[in-house]
XYZ file of N, CA and C in Angstrom:
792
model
N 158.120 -67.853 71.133
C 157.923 -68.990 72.031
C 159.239 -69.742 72.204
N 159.547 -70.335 73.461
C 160.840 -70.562 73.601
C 160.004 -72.015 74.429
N 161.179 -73.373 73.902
C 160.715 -74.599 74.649
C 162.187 -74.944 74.459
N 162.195 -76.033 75.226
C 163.647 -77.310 75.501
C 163.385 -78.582 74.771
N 164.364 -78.841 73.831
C 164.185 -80.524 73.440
C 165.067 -81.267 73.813
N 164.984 -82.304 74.163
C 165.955 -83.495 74.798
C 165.888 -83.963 73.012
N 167.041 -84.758 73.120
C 167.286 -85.814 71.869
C 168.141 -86.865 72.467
N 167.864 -87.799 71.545
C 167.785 -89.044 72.005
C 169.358 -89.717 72.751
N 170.504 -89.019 72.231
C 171.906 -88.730 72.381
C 171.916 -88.290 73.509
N 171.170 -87.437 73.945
C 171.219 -86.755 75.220
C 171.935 -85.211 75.569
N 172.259 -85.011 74.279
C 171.948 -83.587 74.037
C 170.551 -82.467 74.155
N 170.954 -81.214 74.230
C 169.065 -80.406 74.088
C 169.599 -79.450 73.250
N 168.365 -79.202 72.682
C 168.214 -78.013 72.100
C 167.095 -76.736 72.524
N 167.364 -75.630 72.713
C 166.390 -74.461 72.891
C 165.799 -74.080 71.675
N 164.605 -74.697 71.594
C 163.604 -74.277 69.930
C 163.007 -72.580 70.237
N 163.591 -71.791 69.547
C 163.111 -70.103 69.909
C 162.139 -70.004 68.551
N 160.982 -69.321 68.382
C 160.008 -69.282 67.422
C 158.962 -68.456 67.788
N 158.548 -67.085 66.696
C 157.400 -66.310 66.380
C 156.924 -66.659 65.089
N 156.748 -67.606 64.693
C 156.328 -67.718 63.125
C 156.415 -69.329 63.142
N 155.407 -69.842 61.969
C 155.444 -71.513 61.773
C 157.075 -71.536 61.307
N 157.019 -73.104 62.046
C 158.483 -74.103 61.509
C 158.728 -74.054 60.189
N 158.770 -72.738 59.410
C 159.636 -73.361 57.544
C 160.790 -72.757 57.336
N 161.316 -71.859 57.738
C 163.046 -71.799 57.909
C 163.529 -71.967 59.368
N 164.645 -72.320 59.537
C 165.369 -72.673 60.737
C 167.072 -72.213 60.017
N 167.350 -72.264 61.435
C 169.129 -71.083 61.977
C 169.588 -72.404 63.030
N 170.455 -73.119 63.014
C 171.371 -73.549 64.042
C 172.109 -73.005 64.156
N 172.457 -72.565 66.202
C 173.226 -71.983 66.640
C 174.217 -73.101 67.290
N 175.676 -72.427 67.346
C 176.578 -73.466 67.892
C 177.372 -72.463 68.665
N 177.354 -72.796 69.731
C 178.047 -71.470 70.846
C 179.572 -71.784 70.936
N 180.355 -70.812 71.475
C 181.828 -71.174 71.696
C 182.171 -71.293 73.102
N 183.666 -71.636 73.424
C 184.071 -71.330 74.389
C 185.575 -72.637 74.404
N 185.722 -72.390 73.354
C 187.389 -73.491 73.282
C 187.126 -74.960 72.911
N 185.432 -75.275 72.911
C 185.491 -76.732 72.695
C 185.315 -77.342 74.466
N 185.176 -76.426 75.410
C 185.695 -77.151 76.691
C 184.793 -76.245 77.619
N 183.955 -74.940 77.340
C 183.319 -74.458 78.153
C 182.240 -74.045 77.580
N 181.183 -73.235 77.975
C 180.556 -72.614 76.886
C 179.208 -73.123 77.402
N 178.140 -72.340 76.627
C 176.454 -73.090 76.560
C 175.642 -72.316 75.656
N 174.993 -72.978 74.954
C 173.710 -73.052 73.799
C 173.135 -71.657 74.528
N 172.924 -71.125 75.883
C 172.177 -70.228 76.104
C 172.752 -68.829 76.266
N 174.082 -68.833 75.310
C 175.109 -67.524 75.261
C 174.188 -66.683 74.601
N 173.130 -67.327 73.226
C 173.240 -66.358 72.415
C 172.591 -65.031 72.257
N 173.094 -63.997 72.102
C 172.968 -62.533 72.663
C 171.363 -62.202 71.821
N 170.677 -61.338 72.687
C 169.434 -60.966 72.263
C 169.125 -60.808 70.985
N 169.830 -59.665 71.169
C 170.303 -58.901 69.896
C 170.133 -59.975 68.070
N 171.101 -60.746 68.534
C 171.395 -61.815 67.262
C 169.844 -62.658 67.268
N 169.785 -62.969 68.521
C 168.066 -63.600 68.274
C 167.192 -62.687 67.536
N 166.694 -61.268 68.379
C 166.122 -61.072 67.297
C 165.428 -60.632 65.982
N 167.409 -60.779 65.310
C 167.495 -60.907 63.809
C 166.787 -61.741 63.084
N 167.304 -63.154 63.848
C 166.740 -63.988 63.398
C 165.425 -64.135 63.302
N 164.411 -64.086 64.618
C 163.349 -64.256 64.684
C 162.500 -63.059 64.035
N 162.817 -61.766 63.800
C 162.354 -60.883 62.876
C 162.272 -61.258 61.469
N 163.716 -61.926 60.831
C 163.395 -62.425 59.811
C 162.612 -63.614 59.465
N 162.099 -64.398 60.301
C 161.006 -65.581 60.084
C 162.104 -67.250 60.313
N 163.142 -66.765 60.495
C 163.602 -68.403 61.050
C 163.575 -68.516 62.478
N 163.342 -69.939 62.883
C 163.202 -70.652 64.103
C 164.773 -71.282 64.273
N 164.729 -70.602 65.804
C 166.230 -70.584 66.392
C 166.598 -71.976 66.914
N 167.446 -72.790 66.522
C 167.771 -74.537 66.994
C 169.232 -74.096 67.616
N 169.102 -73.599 69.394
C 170.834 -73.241 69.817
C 170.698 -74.659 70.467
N 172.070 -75.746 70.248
C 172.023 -76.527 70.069
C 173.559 -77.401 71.408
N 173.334 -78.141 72.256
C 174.425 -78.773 72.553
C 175.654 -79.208 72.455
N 176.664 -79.237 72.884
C 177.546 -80.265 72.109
C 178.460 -80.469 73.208
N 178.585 -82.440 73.094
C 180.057 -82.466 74.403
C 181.266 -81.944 74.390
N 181.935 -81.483 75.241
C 182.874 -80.326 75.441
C 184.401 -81.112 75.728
N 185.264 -80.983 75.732
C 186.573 -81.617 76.056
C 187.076 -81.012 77.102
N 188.034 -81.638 78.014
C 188.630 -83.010 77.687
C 188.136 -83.897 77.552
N 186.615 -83.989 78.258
C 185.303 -85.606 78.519
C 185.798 -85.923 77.586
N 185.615 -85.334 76.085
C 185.301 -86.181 75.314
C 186.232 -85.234 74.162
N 186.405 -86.209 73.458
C 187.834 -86.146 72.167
C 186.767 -85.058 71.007
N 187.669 -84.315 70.495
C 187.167 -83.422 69.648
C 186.473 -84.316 68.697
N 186.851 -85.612 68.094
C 186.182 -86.550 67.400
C 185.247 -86.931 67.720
N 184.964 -87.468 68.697
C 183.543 -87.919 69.799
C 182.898 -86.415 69.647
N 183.249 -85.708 69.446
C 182.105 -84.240 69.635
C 181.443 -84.153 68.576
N 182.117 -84.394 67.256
C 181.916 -84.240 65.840
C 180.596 -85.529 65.607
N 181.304 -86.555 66.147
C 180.453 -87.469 65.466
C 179.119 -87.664 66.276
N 179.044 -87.060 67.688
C 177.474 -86.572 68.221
C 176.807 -85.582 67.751
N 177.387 -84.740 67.478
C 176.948 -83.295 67.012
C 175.966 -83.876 65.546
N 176.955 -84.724 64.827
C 176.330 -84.982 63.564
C 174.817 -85.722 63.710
N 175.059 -87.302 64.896
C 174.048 -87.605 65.583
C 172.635 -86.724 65.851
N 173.021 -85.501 66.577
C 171.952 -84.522 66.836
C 171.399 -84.053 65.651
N 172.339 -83.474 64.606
C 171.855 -82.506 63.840
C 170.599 -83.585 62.673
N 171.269 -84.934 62.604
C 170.460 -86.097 61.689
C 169.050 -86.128 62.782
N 168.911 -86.216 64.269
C 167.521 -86.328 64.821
C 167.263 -85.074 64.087
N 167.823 -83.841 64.398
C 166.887 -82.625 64.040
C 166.198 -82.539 62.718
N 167.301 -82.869 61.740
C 166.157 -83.161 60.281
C 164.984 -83.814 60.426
N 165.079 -85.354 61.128
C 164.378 -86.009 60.756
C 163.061 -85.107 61.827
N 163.006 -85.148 63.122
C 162.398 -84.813 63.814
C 161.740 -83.243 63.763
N 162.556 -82.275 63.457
C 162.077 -80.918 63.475
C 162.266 -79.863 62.126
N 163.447 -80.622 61.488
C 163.472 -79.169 60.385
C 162.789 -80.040 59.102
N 162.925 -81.287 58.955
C 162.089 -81.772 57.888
C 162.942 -81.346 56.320
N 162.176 -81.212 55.431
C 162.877 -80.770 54.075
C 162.810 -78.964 53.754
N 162.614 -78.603 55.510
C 162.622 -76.947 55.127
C 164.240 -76.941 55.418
N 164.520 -75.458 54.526
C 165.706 -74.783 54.942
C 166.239 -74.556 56.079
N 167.894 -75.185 56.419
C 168.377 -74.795 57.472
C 169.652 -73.889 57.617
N 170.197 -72.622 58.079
C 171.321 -72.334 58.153
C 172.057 -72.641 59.158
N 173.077 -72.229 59.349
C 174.152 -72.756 60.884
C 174.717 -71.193 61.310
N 174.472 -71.276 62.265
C 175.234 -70.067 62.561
C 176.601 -70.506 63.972
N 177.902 -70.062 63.789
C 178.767 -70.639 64.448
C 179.248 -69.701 65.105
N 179.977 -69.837 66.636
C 180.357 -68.507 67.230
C 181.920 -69.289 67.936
N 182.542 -68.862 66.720
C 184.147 -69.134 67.775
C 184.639 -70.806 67.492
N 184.134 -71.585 68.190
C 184.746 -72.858 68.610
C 183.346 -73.785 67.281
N 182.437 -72.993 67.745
C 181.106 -73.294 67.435
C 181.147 -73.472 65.731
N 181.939 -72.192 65.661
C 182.117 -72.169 63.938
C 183.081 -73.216 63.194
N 184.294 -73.740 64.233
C 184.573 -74.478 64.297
C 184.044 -75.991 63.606
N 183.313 -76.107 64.466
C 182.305 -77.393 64.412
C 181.792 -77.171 63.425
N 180.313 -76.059 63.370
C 179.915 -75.883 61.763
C 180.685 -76.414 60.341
N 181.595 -76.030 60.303
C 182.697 -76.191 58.935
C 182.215 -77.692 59.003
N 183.262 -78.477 60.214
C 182.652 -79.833 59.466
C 181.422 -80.181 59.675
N 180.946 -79.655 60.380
C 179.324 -80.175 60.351
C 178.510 -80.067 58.737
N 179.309 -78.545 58.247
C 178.514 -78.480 56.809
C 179.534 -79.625 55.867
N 180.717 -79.946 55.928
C 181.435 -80.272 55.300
C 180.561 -81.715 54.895
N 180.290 -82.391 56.282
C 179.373 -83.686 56.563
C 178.189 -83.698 55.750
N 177.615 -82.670 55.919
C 176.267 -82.328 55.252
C 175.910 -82.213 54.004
N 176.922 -81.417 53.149
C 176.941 -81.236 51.977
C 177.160 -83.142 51.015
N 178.255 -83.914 51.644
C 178.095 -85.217 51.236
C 177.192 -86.249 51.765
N 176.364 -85.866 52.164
C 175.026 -86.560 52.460
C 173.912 -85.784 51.729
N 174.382 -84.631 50.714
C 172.909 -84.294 50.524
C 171.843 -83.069 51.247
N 172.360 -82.755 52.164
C 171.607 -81.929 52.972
C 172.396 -80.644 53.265
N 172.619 -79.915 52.338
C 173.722 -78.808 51.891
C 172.661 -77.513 52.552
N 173.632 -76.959 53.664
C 172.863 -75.585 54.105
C 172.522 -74.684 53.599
N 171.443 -73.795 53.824
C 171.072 -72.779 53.507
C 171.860 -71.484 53.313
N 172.696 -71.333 54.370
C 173.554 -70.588 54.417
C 174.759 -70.522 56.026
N 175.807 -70.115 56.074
C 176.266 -70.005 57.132
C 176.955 -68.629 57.714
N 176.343 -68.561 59.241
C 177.306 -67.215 59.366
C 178.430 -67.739 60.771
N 179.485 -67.319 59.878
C 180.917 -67.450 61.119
C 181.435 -66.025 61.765
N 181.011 -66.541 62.855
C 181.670 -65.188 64.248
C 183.235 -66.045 64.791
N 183.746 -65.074 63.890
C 185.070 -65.247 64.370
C 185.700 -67.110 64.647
N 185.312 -67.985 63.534
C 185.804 -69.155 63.874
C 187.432 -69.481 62.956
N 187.281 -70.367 62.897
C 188.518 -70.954 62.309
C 188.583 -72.504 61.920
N 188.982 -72.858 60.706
C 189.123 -74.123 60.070
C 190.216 -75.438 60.315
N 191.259 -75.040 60.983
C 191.686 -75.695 61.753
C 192.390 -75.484 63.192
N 193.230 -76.399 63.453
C 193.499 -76.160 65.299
C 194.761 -75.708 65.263
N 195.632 -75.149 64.349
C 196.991 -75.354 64.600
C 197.962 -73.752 64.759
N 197.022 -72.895 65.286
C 196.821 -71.954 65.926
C 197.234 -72.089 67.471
N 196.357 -73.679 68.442
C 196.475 -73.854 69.345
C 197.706 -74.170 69.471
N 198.864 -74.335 68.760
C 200.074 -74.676 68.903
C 201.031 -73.962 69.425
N 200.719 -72.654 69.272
C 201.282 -71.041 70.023
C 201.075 -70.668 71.108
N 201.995 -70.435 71.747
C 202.075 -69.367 72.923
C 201.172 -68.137 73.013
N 200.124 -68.854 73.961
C 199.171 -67.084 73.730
C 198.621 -66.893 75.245
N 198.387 -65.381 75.112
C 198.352 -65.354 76.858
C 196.887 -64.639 76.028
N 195.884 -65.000 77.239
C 194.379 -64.465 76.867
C 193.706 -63.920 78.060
N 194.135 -64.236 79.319
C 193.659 -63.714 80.372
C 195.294 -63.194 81.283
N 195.478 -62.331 82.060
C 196.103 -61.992 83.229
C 196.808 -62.636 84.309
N 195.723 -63.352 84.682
C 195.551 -64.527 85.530
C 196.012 -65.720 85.122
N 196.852 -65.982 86.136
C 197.584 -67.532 86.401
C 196.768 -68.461 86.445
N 196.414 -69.355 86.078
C 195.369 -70.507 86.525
C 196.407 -71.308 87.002
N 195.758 -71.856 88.177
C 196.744 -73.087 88.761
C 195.918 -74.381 88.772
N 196.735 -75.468 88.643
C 196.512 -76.573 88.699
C 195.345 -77.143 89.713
N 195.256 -76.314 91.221
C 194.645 -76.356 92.129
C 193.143 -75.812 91.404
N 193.052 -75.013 90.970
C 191.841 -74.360 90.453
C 190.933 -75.159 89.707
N 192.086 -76.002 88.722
C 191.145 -76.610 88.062
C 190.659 -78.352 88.480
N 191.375 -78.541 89.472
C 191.881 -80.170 89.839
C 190.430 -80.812 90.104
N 188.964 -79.717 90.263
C 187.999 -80.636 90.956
C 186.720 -80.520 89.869
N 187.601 -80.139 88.808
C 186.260 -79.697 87.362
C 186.288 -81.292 86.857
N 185.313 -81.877 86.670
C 185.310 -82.911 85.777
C 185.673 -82.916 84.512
N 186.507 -83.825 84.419
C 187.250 -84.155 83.100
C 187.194 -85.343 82.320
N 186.106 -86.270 82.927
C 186.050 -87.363 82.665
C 184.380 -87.935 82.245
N 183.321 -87.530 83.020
C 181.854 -88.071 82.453
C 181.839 -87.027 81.477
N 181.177 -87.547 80.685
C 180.172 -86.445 79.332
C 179.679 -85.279 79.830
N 180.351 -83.817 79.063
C 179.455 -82.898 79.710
C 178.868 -82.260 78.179
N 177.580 -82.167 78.049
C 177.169 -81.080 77.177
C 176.864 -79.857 77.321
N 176.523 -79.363 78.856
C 176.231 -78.023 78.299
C 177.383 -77.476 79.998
N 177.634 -76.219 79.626
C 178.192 -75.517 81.220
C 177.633 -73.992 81.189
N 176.211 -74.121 81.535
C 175.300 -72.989 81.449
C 175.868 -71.854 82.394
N 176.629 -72.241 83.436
C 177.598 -71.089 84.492
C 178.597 -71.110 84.555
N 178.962 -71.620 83.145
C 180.828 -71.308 82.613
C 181.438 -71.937 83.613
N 181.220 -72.915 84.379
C 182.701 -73.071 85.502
C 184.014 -73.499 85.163
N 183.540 -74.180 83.492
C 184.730 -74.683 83.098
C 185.649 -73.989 82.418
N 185.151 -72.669 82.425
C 186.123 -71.446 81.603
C 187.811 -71.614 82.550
N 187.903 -71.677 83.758
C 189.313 -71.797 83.995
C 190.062 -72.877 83.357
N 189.306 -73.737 83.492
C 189.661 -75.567 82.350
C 190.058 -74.931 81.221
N 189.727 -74.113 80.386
C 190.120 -74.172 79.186
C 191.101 -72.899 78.922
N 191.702 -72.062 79.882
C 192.231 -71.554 79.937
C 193.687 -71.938 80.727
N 193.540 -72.911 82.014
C 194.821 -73.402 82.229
C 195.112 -73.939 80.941
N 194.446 -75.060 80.482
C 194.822 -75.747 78.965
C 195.508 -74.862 78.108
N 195.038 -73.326 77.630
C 195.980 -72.434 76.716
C 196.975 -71.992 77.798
N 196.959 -71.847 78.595
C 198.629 -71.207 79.675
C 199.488 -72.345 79.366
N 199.018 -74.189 79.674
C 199.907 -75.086 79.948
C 200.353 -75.389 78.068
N 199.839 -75.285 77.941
C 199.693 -75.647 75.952
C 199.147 -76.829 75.704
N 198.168 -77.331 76.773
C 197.736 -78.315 76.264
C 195.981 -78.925 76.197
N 195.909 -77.785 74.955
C 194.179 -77.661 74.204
C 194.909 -79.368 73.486
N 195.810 -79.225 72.705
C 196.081 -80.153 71.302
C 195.796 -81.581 72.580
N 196.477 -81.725 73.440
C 195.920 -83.363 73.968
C 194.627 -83.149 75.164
N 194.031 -81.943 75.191
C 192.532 -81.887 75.768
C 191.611 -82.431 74.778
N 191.796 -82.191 73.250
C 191.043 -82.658 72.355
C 191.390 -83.891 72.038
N 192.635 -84.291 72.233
C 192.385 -86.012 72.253
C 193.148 -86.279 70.743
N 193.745 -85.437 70.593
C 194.755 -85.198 69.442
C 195.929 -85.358 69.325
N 196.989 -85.956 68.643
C 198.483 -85.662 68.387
C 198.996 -84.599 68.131
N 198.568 -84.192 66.746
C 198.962 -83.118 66.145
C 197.711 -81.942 65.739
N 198.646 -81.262 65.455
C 197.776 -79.718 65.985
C 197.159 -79.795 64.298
N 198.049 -80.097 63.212
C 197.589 -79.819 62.441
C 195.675 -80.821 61.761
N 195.790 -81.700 62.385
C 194.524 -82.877 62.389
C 193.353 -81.913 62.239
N 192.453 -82.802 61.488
C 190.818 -82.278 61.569
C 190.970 -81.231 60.417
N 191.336 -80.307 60.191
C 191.827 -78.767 59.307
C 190.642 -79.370 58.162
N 189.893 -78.196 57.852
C 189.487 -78.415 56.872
C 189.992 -77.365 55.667
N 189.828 -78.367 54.666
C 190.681 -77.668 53.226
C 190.176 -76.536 52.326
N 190.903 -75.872 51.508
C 190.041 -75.064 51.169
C 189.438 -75.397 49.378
N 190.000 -76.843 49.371
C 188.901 -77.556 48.415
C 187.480 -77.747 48.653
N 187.549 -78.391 50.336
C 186.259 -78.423 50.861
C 185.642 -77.060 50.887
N 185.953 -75.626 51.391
C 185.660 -75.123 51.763
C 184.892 -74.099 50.223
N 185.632 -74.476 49.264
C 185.176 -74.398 47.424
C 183.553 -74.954 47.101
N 183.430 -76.263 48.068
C 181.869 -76.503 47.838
C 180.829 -75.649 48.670
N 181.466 -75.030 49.516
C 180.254 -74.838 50.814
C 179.479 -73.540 50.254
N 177.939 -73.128 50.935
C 177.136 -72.398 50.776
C 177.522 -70.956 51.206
N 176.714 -69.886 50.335
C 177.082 -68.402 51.099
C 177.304 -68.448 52.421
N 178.261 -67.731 52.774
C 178.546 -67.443 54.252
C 178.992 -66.268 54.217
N 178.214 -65.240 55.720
C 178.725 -64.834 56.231
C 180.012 -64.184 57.018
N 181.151 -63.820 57.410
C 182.243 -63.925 57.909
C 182.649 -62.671 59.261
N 183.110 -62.667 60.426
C 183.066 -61.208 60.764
C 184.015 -62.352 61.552
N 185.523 -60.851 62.181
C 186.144 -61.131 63.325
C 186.905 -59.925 63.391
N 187.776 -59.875 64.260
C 188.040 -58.652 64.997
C 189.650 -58.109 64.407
N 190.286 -57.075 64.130
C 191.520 -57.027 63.782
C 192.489 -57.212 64.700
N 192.072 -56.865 65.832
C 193.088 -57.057 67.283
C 192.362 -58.499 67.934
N 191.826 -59.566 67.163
C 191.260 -60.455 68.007
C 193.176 -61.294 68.730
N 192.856 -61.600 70.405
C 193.764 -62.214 70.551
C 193.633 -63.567 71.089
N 192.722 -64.517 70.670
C 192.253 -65.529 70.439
C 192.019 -66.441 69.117
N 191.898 -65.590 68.338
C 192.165 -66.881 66.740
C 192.469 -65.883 66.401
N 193.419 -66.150 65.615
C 194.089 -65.354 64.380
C 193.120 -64.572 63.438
N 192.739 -63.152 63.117
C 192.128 -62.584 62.445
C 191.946 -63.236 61.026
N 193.285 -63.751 60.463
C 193.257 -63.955 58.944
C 192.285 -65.445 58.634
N 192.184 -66.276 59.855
C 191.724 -67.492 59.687
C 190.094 -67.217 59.279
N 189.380 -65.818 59.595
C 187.586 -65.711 59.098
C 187.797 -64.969 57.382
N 189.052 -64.184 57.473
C 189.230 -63.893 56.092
C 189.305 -64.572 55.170
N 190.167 -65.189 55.340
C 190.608 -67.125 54.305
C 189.462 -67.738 54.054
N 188.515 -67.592 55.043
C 187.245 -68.686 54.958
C 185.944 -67.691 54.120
N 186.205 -66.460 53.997
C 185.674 -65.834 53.106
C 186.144 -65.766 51.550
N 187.053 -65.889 51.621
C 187.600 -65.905 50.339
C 187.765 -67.057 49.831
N 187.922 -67.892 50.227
C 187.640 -69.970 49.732
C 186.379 -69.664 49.575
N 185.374 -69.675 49.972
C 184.005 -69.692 49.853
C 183.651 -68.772 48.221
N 183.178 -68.986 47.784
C 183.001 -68.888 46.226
C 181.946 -67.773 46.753
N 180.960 -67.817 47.237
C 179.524 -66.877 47.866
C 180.336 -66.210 49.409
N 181.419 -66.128 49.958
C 181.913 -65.324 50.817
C 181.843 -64.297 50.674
N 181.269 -63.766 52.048
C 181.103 -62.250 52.591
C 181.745 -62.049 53.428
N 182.910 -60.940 53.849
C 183.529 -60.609 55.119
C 183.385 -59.580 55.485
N 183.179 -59.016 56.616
C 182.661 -57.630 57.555
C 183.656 -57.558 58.686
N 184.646 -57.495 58.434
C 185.498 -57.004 59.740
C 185.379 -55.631 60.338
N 185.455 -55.809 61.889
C 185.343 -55.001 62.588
C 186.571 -54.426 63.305
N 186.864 -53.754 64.234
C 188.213 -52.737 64.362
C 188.655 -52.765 66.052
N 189.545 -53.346 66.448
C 190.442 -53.016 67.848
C 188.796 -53.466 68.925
N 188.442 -54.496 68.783
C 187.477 -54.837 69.850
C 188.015 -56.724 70.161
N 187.791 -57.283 71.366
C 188.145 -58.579 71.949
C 187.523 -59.115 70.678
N 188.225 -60.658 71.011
C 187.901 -61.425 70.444
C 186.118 -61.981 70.170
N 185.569 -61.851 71.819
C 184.284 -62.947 71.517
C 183.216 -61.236 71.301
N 183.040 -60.503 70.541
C 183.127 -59.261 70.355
C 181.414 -58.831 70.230
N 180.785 -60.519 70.327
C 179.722 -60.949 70.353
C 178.943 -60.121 72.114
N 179.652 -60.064 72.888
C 179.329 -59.680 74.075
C 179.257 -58.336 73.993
N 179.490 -57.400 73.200
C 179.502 -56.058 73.345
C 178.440 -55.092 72.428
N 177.458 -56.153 72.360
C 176.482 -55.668 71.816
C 175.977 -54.447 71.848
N 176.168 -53.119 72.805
C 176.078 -52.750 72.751
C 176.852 -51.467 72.201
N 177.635 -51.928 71.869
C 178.955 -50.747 70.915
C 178.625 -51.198 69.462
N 178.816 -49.449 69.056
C 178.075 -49.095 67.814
C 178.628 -49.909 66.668
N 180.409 -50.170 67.157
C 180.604 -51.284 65.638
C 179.752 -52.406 65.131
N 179.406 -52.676 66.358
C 178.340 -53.943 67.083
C 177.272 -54.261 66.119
N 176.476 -52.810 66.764
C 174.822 -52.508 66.125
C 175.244 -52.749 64.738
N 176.123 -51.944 63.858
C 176.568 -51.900 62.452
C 176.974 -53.219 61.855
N 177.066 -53.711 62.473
C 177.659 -55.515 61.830
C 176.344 -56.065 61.898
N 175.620 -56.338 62.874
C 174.161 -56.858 63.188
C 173.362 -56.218 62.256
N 173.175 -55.151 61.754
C 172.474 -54.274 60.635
C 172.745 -54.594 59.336
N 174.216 -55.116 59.177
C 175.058 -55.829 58.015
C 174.131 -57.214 57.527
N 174.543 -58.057 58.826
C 174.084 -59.189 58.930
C 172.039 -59.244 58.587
N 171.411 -58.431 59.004
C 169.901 -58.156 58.853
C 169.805 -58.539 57.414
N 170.905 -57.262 56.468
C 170.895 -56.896 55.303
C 170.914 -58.417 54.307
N 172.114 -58.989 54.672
C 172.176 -59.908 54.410
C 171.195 -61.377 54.127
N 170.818 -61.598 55.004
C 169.890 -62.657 55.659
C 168.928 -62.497 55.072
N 168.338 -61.098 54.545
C 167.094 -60.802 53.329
C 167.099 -61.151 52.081
C-alpha cells in the first residue's frame, strides 16, 4: 500500500507498506543537495525492503541554493522528530541514504544518536561525510551548462521535492562553475564534515560505491566502513557513480542479494 503524508514543515513523505507499522527504513534520495526526489527509489531496493517486513518512509528535504545546507539539516531533523512522534513510535527505524542523501543521514544519525533515538541500522549508497571533495575540478557531464540554461530555475522560494529533475542542470552548472561550496551557503568546503569519532558511535551500516565512481571519491564509502565499528563494505567494479539506476546489471542484482542477506 502506498499513501502521501504532508508534515507539518511542509515536507511529504511516501509511506510504502505490505505488513503492520513495526519496523520502518527511511529513504533519503540524492542529487547534489540541489535536485533530486523521494520518488527515485528503484523497485528493486523497495522490494527488499518490503519483502523483509519494513515500511518504506522516502522522505523530503529542501534542496539548495533555496536554502543553506544548514536550513536543510535542521528541517530534515524537524521531519524526522514529527515522524517518531507521529508514525514510527518506539518501533525500529533504519535510514537508508543514496549519494547526497547519505550525506544527510550521517548527521541526521549523528543528531539522533544524542537525543537517544539511535538507528536501527544504516545503508550508504555511495555517500560521503564531508563536502570538501566539492572543492575539485570535476567534469561529470559533457555538456556545457550555460548560465542562460539555468537563469529561470528558482533559486530563491523553498523547494522540497523536483519530481522531473529540472534542477539537475542547477547543480551541475554549480560543479562546472565551482560553486556547490557557496550554493550551500558555506565558506569553506571543509564545514559540516563529520568525524570519525562521531562516526565510532554510529550503528551497523551497510556501505557500497563504485571503483570508477566520478562523482564522490570511492575511498570516502570505504572510510565510513571502516570508522564504523559494525561496518560492512561491498564494492562494486567500473560502473557510474549513481549505479543505483542500473538495476538491471548483474553486479547490481549481486549487491541487492548482498544487501537482502544482510538486512536478515
Amino acid at each position: 500500500m502506498k499513501k502521501q503524508i504532508q508534515l507539518t514543515n511542509g515536507s511529504n513523505v511516501m509511506h510504502y507498506s505490505n505488513a503492520p507499522d513495526t519496523k520502518f527504513v527511511l529513504y533519503l534520495h540524492g542529487g547534489g543537495l540541489v535536485y533530486g526526489s523521494k520518488n527515485d527509489l528503484p523497485s528493486e531496493l523497495k522490494q527488499i525492503f518490503l519483502a523483509k517486513g519494513y515500511t518504506i518512509l522516502a522522505l523530503d528535504y529542501l534542496l539548495a541554493p533555496n536554502s543553506t545546507v544548514e536550513e536543510i539539516i535542521a528541517h530534515l531533523k524537524e521531519s524526522v522528530q514529527q515522524i517518531y512522534l507521529e508514525i514510527v513510535g518506539t518501533n525500529p527505524l533504519g535510514i537508508c541514504g543514496r549519494s547526497a542523501g547519505s550525506f544527510l543521514m550521517l548527521h541526521l544519525t549523528n543528531w539522533l544518536i544524542k537525543t537517544t533515538r539511535r538507528p536501527a541500522f544504516l545503508i550508504n549508497f555511495y555517500g560521503y561525510s564531508d563536502l570538501m571533495f566539492n572543492a575539485e575540478k570535476r567534469k561529470l557531464i559533457d555538456q556545457a551548462i550555460q548560465f542562460d540554461q539555468i537563469k529561470n530555475i528558482d533559486q530563491t522560494s523553498p523547494v522540497w521535492d523536483d519530481p522531473l529533475f529540472q534542477r539537475f542542470p542547477l547543480y551541475h552548472y554549480a560543479v562546472q562553475q565551482q560553486k556547490l561550496i557557496c550554493f550551500y551557503g558555506l565558506k569553506q568546503a571543509t564545514e559540516l564534515a563529520i568525524s570519525p569519532h562521531d562516526l565510532q558511535t554510529f550503528p551497523r551500516t551497510f556501505s557500497t560505491a563504485s571503483t570508477t565512481d566520478e562523482e564522490v571519491p570511492f575511498i570516502y564509502s570505504k572510510k565510513i566502513s571502516e570508522q564504523i565499528p559494525e561496518g560492512y563494505f561491498q564494492p562494486v567494479y567500473y560502473l557510474p557513480h549513481d549505479f543505483l539506476k542500473l538495476t538491471h546489471r548483474p553486479e547490481v542484482i549481486d549487491l541487492l542479494q548482498e544487501l537482502k542477506k544482510w538486512l536478515a
